[in-house]
C-alpha angles and dihedrals in degrees: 000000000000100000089187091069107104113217092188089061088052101052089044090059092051091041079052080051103051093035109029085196089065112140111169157310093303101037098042106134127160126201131034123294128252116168109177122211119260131015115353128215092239083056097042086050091053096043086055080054100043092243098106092106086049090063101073095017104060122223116233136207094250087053093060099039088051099111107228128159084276087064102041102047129075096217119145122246102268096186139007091278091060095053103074086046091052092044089050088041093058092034090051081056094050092242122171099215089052085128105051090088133161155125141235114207113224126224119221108206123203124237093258088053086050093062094057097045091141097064097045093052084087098043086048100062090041096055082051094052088045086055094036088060101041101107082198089074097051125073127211104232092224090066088045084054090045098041083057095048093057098041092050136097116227095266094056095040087064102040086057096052090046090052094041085053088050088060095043091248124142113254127208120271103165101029105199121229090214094202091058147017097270132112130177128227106234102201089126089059093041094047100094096053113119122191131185127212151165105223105196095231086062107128093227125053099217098048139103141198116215119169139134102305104223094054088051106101095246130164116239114222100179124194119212133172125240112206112314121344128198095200113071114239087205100049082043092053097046098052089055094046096048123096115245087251107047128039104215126181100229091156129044110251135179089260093059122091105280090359093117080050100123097247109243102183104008103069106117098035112145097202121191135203140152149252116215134187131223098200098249116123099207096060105025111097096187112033093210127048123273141198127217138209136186121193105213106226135355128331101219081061097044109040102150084065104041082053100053091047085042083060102039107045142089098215126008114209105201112196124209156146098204138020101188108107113018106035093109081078097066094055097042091069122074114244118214086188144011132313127220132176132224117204139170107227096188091065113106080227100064119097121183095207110054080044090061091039091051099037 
């Protein structure tokens, strides 16, 4: 491996080539612009959460490690503004079910309701399984993710992803800017991750290579979504993550706490993670080291980033249940590497031979 190839260089010069205005690490946005007047629904999002102030004034790092009566009590989220400082508070820990966050809102009852506790036992559990079912008082965490992204300095913003990382979770790489076309390329946050591994073609057997991960020559295989798809990219990708061993959610996916939760903010996330060897044969399923990436949505919706994974890696896997009407889209687009489909055969949907005519 040639540990002096900067993978941060290399994505810069495709995002210049996407978006000729490209400036940097920090300014890195793809797409046109298109602000609307008024509210936004980033900023509407962010006002349900409490976050709305953070938008414009930045959280920093020292904000968040001052130790106040939040930090220091274990008390539930009680409403949708306690849930991102819940979510910081676990992540800042280090704490694997950081993202199994929600509330549960509480009912004060007068002295006369109280009388008649007996009656209101009933209406009680079936205000809770009203709640229970209001998709309106559930967040997706990756909007939470994406909502803290957004409101965070650069310091923060790193300290979050190293901490993400800590916990093998994805981290973002194309953050959305939901009321326009933008994203913004997130290297800065990603810089301090370390990573350690074993690559089958190292000289010595008990040795190791750990160095920044985004400067590591890796090749980039993305997964994105065509239309509606039965089979789910994340559970897909963490399966295949996942030691042998040991099943890990590295990805969000529909079966996790809030992850059927429509996304409000999130849709267009490109997320990355890794997939490291140890150096045992027996266990490895890649012998080098690969990054992975997962476009949040649909690609004809999201075309900018389609494009800029389409240019950087190695293999596209498009996922799909049906290529009728949209698979102009996957030919328009110029492809580095190779491009491979992922299709549910057992979907009434599925036809073998538009797939082979269009493909």
């Amino acid at each position: 491996m040639d540990s002096s190839y900067d993978e941060s260089k290399a994505l810069e010069d495709v995002v210049r080539h996407v978006d000729p205005s490209y400036t940097g690490p920090a300014e890195s946005n793809m797409g046109p612009q298109n602000v609307s007047s008024g509210e936004t629904n980033l900023e509407s999002f962010l006002d349900d959460l409490g976050l709305k102030q953070f938008y414009s004034n930045k959280l920093s790092l020292s904000t968040i490690l001052e130790i106040d009566k939040r930090s220091v009590t274990d008390d539930p989220a009680q409403s949708l503004s306690d849930l991102p400082w819940l979510f910081l508070k676990k992540l800042m820990m280090v704490n694997v079910t950081t993202r199994s966050v929600k509330f549960a809102p509480t009912t004060d009852l007068s002295p006369d309701d109280r009388q008649d506790s007996s009656n209101l036992d009933l209406y009680r559990h079936l205000d809770n399984l009203i709640v229970n079912q209001d998709s309106s008082q559930k967040v997706n965490p990756l909007d939470i993710v994406t909502a803290f992204f957004h409101c965070s300095d650069g310091f923060l913003q790193q300290e979050m992803a190293l901490k993400m990382s800590m916990c093998q979770f994805s981290v973002p790489l194309l953050l959305p800017h939901c009321d326009s076309e933008q994203s913004t390329l997130m290297l800065w946050a990603l810089r301090d991750i370390v990573k350690k591994f074993r690559p089958h073609s190292l000289s010595d057997p008990r040795g190791f290579v750990e160095e920044r991960i985004i400067e590591t020559n890796l090749p980039l295989v993305s997964f994105v979504r065509l239309g509606d798809c039965s089979i789910s990219k994340s559970q897909v990708l963490n399966k295949l993550l996942s030691n042998p061993q040991q099943y890990h959610d590295t990805f969000i996916h529909h079966d996790m706490d809030c992850g059927d939760v429509p996304r409000k903010i999130s849709n267009g996330l490109v997320e990355l993670s890794w997939y490291l060897p140890c150096g045992n044969k027996n266990i490895d399923i890649f012998p080098e080291p690969v990054a992975v990436a997962n476009l949040r949505g649909d690609i004809v919706k999201y075309d900018a980033q389609y494009s800029f994974l389409c240019q950087t890696s190695t293999a596209v896997f498009v996922f799909f249940d049906n290529l009728d009407s949209n698979h102009s889209l996957l030919t328009k687009q110029h492809v580095k590497g190779q491009l491979y489909f992922v299709a549910n055969a057992n979907t009434k949907s599925f036809n073998i031979a538009s797939l082979k005519k269009n493909c």
